Short mmCIF file of C-alpha atoms in Angstrom, two decimals:
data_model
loop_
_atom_site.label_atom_id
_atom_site.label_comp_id
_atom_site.label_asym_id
_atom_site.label_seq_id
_atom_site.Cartn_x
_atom_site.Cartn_y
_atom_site.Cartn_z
CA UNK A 1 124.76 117.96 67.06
CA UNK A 2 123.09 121.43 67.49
CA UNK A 3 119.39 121.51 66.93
CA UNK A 4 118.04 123.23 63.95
CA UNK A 5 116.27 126.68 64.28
CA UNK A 6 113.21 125.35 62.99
CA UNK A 7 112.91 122.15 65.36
CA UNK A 8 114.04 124.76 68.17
CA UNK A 9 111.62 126.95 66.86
CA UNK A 10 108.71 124.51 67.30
CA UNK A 11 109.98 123.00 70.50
CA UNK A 12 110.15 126.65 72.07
CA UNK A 13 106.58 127.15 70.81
CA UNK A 14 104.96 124.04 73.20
CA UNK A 15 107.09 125.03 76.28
CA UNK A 16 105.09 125.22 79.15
CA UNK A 17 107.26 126.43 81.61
CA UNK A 18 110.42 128.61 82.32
CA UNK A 19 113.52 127.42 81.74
CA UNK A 20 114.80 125.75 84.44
CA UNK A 21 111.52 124.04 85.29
CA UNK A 22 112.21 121.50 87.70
CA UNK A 23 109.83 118.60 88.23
CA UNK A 24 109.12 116.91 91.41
CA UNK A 25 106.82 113.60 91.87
CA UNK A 26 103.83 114.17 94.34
CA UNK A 27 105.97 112.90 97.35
CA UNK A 28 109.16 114.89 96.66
CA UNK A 29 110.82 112.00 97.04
CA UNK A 30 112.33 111.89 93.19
CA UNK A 31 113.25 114.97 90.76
CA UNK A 32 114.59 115.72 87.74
CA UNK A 33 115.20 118.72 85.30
CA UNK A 34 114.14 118.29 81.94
CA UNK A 35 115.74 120.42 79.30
CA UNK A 36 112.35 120.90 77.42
CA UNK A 37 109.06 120.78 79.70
CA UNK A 38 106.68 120.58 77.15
CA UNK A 39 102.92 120.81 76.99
CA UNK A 40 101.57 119.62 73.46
CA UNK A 41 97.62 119.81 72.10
CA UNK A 42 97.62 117.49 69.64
CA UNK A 43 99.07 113.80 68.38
CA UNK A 44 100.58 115.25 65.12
CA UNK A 45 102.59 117.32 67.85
CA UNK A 46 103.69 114.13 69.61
CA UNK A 47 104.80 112.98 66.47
CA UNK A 48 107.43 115.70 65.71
CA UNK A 49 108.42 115.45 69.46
CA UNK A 50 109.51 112.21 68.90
CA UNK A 51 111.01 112.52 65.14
CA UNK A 52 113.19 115.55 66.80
CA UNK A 53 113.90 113.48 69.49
CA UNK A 54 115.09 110.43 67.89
CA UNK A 55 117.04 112.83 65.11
CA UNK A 56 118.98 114.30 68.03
CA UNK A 57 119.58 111.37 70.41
CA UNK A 58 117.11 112.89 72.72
CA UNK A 59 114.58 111.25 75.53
CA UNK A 60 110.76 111.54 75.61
CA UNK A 61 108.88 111.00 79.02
CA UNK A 62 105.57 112.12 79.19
CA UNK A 63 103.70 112.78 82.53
CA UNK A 64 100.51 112.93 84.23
CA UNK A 65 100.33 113.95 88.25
CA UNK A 66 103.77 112.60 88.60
CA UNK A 67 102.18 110.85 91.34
CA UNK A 68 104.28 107.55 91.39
CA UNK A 69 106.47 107.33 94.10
CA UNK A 70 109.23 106.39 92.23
CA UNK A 71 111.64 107.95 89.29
CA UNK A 72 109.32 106.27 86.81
CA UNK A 73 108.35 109.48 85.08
CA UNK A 74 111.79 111.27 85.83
CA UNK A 75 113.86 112.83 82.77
CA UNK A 76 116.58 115.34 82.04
CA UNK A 77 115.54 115.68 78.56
CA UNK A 78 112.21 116.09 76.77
CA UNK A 79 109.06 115.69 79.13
CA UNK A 80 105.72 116.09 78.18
CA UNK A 81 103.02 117.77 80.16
CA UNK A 82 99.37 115.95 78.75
CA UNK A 83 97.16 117.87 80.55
CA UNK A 84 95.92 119.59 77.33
CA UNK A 85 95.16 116.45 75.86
CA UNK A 86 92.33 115.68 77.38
CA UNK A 87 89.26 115.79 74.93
CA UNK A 88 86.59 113.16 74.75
CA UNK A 89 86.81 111.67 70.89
CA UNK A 90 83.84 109.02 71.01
CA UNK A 91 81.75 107.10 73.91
CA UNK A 92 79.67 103.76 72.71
CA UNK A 93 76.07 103.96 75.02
CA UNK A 94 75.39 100.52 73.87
CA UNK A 95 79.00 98.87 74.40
CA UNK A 96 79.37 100.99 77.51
CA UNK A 97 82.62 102.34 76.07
CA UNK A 98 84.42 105.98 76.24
CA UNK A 99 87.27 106.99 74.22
CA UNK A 100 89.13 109.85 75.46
CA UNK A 101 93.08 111.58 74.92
CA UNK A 102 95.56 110.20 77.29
CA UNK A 103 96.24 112.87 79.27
CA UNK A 104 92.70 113.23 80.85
CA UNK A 105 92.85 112.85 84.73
CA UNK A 106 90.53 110.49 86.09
CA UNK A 107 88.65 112.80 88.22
CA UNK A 108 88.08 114.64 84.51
CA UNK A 109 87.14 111.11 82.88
CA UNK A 110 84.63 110.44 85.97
CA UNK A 111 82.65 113.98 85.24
CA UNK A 112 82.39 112.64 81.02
CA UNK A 113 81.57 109.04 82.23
CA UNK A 114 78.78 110.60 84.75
CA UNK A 115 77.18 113.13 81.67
CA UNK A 116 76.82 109.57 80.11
CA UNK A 117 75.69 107.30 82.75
CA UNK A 118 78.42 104.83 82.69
CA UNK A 119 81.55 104.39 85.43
CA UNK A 120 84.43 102.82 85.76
CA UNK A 121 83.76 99.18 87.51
CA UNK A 122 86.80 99.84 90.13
CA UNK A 123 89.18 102.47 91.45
CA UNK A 124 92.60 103.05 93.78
CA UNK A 125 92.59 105.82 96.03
CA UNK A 126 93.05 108.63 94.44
CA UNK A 127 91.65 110.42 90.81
CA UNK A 128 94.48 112.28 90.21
CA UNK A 129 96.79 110.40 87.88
CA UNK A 130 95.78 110.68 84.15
CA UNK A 131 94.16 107.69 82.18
CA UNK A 132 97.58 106.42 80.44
CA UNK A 133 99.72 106.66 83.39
CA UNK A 134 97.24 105.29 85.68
CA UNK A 135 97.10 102.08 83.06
CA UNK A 136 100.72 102.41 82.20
CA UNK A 137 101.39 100.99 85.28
CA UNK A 138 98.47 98.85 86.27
CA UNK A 139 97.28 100.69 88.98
CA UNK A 140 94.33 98.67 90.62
CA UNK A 141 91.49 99.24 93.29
CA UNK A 142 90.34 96.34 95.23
CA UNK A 143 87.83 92.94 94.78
CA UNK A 144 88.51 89.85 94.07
CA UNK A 145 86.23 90.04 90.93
CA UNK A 146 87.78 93.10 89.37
CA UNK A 147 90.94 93.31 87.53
CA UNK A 148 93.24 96.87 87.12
CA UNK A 149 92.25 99.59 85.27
CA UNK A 150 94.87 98.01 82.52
CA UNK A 151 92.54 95.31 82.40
CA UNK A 152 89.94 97.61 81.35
CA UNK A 153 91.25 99.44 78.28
CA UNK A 154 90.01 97.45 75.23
CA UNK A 155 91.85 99.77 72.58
CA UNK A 156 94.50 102.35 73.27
CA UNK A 157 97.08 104.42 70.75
CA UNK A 158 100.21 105.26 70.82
CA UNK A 159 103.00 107.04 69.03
CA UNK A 160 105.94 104.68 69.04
CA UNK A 161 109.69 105.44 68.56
CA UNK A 162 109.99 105.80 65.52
CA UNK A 163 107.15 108.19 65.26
CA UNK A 164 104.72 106.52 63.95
CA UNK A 165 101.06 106.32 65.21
CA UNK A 166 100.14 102.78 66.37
CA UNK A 167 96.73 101.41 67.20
CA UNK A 168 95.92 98.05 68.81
CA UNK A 169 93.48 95.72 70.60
CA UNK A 170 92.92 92.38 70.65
CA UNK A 171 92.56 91.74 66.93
CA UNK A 172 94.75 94.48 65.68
CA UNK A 173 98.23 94.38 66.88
CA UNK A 174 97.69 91.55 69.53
CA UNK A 175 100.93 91.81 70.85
CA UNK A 176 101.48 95.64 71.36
CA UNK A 177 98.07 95.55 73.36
CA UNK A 178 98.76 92.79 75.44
CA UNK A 179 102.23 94.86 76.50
CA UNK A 180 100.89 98.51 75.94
CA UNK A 181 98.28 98.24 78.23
CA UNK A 182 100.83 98.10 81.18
CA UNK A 183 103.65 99.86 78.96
CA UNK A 184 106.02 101.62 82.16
CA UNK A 185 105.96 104.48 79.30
CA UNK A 186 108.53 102.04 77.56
CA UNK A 187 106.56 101.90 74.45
CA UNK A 188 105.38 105.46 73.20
CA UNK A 189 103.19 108.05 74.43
CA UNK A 190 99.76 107.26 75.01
CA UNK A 191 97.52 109.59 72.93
CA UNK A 192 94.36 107.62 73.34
CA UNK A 193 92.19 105.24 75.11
CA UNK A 194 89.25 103.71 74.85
CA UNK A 195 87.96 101.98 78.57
CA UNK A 196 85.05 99.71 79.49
CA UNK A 197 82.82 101.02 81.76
CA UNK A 198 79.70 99.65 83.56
CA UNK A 199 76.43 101.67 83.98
CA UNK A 200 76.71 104.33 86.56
CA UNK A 201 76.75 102.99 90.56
CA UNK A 202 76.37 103.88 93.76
CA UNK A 203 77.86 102.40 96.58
CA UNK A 204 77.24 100.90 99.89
CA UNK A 205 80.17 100.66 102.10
CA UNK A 206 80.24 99.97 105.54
CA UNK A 207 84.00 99.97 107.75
CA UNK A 208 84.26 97.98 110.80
CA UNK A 209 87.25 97.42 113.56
CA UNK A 210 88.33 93.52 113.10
CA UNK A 211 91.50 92.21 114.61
CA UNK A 212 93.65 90.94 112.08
CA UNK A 213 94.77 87.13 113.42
CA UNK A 214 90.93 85.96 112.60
CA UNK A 215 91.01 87.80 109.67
CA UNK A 216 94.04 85.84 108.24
CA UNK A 217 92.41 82.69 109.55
CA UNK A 218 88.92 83.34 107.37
CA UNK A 219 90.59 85.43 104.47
CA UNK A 220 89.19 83.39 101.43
CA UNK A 221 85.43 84.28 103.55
CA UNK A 222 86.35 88.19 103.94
CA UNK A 223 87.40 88.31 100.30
CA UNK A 224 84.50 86.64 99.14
CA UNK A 225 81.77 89.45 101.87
CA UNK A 226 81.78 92.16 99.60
CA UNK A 227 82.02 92.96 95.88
CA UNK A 228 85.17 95.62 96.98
CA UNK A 229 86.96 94.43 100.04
CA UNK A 230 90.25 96.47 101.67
CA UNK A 231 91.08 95.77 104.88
CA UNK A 232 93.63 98.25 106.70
CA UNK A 233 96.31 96.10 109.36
CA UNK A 234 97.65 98.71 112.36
CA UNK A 235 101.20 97.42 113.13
CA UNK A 236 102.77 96.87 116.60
CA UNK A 237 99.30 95.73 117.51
CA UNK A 238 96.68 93.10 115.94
CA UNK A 239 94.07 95.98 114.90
CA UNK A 240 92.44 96.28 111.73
CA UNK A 241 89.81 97.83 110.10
CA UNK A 242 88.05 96.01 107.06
CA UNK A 243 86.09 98.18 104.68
CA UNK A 244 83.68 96.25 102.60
CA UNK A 245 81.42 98.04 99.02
CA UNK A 246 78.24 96.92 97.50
CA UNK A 247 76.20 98.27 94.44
CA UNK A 248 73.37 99.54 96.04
CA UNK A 249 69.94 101.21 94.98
CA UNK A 250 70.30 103.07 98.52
CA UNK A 251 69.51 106.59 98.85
CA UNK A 252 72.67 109.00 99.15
CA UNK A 253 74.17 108.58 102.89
CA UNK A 254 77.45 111.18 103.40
CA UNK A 255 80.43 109.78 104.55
CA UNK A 256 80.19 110.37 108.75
CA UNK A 257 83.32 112.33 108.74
CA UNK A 258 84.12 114.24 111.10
CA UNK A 259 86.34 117.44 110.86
CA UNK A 260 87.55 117.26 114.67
CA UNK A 261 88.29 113.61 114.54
CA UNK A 262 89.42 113.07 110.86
CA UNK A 263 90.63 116.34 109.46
CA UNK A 264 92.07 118.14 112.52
CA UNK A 265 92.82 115.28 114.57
CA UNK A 266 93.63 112.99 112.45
CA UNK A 267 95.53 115.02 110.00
CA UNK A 268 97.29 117.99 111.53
CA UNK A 269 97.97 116.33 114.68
CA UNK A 270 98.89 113.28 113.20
CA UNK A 271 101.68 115.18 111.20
CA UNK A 272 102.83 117.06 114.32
CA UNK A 273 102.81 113.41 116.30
CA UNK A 274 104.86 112.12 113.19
CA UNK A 275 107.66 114.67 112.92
CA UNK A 276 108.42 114.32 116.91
CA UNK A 277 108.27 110.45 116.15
CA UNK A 278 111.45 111.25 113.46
CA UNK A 279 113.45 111.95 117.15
CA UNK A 280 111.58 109.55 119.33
CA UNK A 281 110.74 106.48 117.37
CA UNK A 282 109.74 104.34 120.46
CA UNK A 283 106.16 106.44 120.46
CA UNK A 284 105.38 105.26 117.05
CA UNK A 285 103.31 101.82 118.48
CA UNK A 286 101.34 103.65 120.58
CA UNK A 287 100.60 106.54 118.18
CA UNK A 288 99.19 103.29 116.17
CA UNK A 289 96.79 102.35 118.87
CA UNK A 290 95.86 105.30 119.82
CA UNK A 291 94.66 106.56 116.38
CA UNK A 292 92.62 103.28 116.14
CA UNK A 293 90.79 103.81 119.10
CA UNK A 294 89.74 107.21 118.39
CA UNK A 295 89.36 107.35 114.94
CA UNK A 296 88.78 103.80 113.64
CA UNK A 297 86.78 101.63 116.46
CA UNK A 298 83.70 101.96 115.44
CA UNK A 299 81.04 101.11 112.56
CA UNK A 300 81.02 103.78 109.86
CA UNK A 301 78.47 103.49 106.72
CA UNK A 302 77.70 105.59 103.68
CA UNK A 303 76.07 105.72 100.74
CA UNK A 304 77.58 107.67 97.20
CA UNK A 305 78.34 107.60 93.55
CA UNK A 306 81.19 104.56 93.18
CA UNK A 307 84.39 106.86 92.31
CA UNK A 308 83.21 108.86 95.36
CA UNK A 309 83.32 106.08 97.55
CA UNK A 310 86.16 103.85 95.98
CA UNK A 311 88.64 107.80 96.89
CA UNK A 312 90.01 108.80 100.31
CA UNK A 313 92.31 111.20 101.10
CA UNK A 314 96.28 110.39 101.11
CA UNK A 315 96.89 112.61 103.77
CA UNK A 316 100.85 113.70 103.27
CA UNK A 317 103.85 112.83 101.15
CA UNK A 318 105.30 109.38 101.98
CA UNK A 319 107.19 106.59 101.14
CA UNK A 320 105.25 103.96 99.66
CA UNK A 321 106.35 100.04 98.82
CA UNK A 322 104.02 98.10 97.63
CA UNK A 323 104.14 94.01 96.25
CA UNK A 324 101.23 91.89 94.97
CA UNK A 325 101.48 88.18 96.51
CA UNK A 326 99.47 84.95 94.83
CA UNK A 327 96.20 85.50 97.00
CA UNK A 328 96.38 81.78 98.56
CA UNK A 329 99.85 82.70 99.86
CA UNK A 330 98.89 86.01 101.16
CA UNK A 331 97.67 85.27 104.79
CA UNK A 332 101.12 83.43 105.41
CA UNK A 333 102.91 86.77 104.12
CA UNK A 334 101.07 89.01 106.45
CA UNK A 335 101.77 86.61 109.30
CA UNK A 336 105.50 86.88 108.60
CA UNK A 337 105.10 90.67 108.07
CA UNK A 338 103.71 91.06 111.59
CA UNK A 339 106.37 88.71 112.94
CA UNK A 340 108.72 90.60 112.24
CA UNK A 341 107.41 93.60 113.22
CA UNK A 342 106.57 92.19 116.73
CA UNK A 343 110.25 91.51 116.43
CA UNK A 344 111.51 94.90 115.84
CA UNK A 345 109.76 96.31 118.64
CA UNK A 346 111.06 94.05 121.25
CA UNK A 347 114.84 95.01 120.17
CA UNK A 348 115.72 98.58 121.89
CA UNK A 349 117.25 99.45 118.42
CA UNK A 350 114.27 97.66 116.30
CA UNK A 351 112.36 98.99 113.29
CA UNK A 352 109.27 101.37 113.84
CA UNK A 353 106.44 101.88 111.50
CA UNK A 354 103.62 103.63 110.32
CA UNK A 355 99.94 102.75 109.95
CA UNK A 356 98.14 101.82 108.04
CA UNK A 357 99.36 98.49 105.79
CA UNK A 358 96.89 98.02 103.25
CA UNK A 359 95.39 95.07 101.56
CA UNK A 360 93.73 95.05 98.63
CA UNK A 361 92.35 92.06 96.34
CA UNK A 362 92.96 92.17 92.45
CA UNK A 363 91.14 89.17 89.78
CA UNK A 364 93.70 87.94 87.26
CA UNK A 365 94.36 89.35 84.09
CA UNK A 366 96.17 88.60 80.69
CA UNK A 367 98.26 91.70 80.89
CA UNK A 368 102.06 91.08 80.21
CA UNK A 369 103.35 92.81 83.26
CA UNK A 370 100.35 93.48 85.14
CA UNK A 371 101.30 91.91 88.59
CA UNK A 372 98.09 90.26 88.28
CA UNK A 373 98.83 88.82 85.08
CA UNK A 374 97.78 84.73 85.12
CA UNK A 375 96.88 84.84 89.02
CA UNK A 376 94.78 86.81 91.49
CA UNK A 377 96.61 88.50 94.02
CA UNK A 378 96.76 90.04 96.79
CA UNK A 379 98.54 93.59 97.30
CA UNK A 380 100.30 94.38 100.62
CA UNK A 381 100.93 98.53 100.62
CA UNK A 382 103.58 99.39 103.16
CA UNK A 383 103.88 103.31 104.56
CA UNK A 384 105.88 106.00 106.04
CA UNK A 385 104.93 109.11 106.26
CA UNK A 386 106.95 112.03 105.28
CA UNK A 387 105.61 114.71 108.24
CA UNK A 388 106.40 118.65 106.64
CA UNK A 389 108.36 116.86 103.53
CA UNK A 390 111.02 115.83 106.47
CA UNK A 391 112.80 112.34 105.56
CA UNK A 392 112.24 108.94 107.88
CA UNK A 393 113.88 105.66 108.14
CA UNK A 394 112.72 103.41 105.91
CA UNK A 395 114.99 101.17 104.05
CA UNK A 396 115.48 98.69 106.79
CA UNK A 397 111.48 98.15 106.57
CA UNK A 398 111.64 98.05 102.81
CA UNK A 399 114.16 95.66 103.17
CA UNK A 400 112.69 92.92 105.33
CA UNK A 401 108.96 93.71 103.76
CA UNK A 402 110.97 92.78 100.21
CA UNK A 403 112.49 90.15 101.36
CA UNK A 404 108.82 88.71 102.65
CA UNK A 405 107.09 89.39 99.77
CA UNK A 406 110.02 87.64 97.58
CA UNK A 407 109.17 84.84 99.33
CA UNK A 408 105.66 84.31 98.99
CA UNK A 409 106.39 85.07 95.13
CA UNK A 410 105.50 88.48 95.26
CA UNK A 411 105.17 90.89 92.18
CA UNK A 412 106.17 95.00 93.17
CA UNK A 413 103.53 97.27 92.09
CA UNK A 414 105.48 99.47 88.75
CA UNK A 415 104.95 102.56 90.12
CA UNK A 416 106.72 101.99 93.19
CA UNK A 417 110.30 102.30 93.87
CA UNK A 418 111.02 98.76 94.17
CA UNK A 419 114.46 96.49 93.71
CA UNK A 420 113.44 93.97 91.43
CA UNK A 421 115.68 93.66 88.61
CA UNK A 422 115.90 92.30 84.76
CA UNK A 423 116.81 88.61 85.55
CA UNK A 424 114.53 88.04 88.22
CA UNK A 425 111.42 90.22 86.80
CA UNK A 426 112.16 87.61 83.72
CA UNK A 427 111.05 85.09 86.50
CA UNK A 428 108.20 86.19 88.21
CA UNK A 429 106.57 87.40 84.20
CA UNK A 430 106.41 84.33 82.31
CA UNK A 431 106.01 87.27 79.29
CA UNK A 432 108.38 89.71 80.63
CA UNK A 433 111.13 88.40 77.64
CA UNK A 434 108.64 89.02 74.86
CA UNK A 435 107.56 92.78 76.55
CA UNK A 436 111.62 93.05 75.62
CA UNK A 437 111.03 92.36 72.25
CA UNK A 438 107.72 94.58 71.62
CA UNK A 439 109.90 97.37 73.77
CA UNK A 440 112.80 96.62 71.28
CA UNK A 441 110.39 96.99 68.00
CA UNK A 442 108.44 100.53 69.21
CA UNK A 443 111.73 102.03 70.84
CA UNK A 444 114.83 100.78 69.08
CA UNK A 445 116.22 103.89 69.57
CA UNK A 446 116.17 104.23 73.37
CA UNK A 447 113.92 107.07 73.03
CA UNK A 448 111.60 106.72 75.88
CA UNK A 449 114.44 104.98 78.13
CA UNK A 450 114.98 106.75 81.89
CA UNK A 451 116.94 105.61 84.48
CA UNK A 452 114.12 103.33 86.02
CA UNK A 453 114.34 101.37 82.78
CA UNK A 454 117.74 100.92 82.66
CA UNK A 455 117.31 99.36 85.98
CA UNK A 456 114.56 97.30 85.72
CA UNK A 457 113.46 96.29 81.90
CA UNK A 458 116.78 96.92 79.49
CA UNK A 459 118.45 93.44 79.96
CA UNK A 460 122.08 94.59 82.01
CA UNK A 461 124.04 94.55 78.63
CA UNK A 462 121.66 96.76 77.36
CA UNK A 463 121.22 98.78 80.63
CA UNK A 464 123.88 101.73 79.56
CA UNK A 465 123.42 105.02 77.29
CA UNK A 466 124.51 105.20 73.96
CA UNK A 467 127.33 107.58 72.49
CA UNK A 468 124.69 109.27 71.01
CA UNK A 469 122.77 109.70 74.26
CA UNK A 470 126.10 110.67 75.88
CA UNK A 471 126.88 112.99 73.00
CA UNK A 472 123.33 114.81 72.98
CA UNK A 473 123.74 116.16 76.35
CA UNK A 474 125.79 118.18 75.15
CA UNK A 475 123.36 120.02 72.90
CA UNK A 476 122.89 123.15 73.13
CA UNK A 477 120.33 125.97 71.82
#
């Protein structure tokens, strides 16, 4: 069916790039070329987006950094730039509440939440991602007393698939919120959010070498040192480094960075040590020791605002896996982790792999498919680096690190590229079947379906594009 002049008419009028845009996640390790990159300004916008959409058999994916590391936010069709909707609508001084569009980046939300004296309680690594894809796919920072920044949303919005503008929270809609707030972008496009904050922070962290055998052996005691604990494992060796946060009333104390040591050091060089590693693999262990005894064995300590201090820098593109584990059962997975790799490196042929793995501590939550949901856990982050955008081995890590974490009852982390599928997801989610059906009731249409759906929430009969689909690729202006 060819699109009408005046739906083409609109469409053209919210592009936001050439044709031929092609988008690329953060990593450049998944791409896609979407017929219409869009960039809309308002919800009423989103609306016809998605009426067109659904009249022509169409997809909808809207994005934020595209910094998944995964095909999560991939589409050939209709994808949504949000970056211009990202006004504040309301904040609540007294309920320590902000309510702001969807598409404002978290670095943006910490500047409104600062003007107001209120912060977000926890944080990952990096600001970047924008507020609904950050929550659509329960991205987390670390301690055992704070849940993901899903957990945290106590009213969102939505424009479904059918077009029609949905609000929910605990009392209104019960079941959309329980599954929106960790949505995969299955559900509709996020237009807005409201988040519960704290009063503004400061932090107090201090980052100390450990080795990680005792650290196993007392993790329940390491957990429980710090309000935010993360403790960074170097493999082919027992270093670690564990990085413990307090609220503080401290003075400001910079982070002792150094731009030799850190920067030069440990980013440039690292990346030149990296690519010669892609052609001789058997330096990789003792690139990991070495970098730990210049650059991480010693006692660092600063003081600064909480999102300042809860952010470090990525360094380069890389593959990332990543799988949260019941927290009692997480010392025994690490163990088996560094088994193995101990393993590898004995064989002449063995595995290699980067530093750092990273473990983080999440409290439980009642979010449908937040990996925390019913338990806290504990997230193991696996690495390799891309050096220059230049591929590595990987998949033979993935594979054993999967088949480790599957063991120990492991959850993977959404936004990951992950092989988890429909019937065993159905087991590890005791609500995973009834996300189906809220999935079913916003989207009966398919209209917000990519290929990482099909693979991992569209039950396998389901898991297949529709003549109409198949038909509408065929539209042309």
């Amino acid at each position: 069916m060819k699109i009408s002049d005046a739906d083409t008419q609109f469409l053209e009028s919210l592009r936001c790039q050439v044709r031929g845009y092609r988008f690329h996640n953060w990593a450049r390790t998944f791409s896609s070329q979407p017929r219409f990159y869009l960039a809309p300004t308002t919800e009423q916008e989103i609306v016809r987006i998605v009426r067109i959409a659904r009249s022509y058999s169409m997809t909808v994916k809207p994005i934020g950094s595209g910094h998944s590391p995964s095909d999560i936010a991939c589409t050939d069709s209709i994808m949504l730039n949000m970056d211009k909707m990202n006004r504040v609508l309301a904040h609540d001084a007294q309920a320590c509440t902000a309510t702001v569009e969807g598409g404002m980046r978290l670095h943006e939300l910490h500047n409104v939440l600062v003007q107001r004296n209120m912060a977000l309680s926890t944080l990952g690594s990096i600001s970047d991602q924008s507020i609904a894809g950050a929550l659509a796919t329960a991205t987390h920072g670390t301690g055992i007393n704070y849940s993901d920044l899903s957990a945290m949303v106590v009213e969102l919005t939505l424009v479904d698939g059918r077009g029609h503008v949905r609000t929910c929270n605990t009392e209104t809609d019960s079941d959309l919120f329980a599954a929106a707030r960790c949505s995969l972008g299955a559900l509709g496009v996020i237009t807005r959010v409201t988040v519960q904050c704290e009063p503004a922070f400061w932090l107090h962290a201090v980052q100390e070498p450990a080795r990680l055998g005792p650290v196993l052996d007392n993790l329940f005691e390491v957990i429980g040192s710090a309000e935010h604990v993360r403790v960074w494992w170097f493999p082919h060796s027992d270093n670690a480094v564990v990085w413990r946060a307090n609220r503080t009333q401290r003075r400001q104390r910079t982070n002792p960075e150094s731009f030799v040591r850190d920067r030069l050091y440990g980013f440039h060089v690292y990346q030149l040590q990296l690519l010669k590693a892609r052609v001789w693999p058997d330096n990789i262990p003792a690139l990991s020791r070495e970098h730990f005894a210049r650059r991480f064995d010693r006692r660092l300590e600063w003081v600064d605002q909480g999102f300042r201090v809860f952010n470090f820098d990525c360094l380069f593109p890389q593959y990332v896996n990543e799988w949260a584990v019941p927290v009692e059962r997480a010392a025994d997975a690490l163990r088996a982790l560094q088994a193995w790799v101990d393993g590898e490196e004995q064989k002449r042929s063995g595995v290699r792999v980067h530093f750092p793995v990273e473990i983080r501590f999440v409290q439980r939550n009642d979010v449908w498919l937040s990996p925390a949901y019913n338990q806290d856990v504990c997230y193991i982050g696996v690495i390799m680096y891309r050096p220059y955008h230049r591929p590595v081995p990987y998949k033979r890590y993935w594979s054993a690190y999967e088949d480790i974490m599957r063991a120990h009852g492991g959850r993977p982390h959404w936004a990951k590229a992950h092989k988890m599928y429909f019937h065993e997801l159905q087991q590890r989610y005791p609500r995973f079947l009834d996300f189906a059906r809220v999935r079913r009731d916003c989207d009966p249409d398919n209209i917000f379906v990519n290929d990482y759906l099909l693979r991992h929430v569209l039950p396998p009969g389901e898991a297949q594009r529709s003549d109409a689909q198949i038909a509408a690729d065929q539209v042309r202006l």
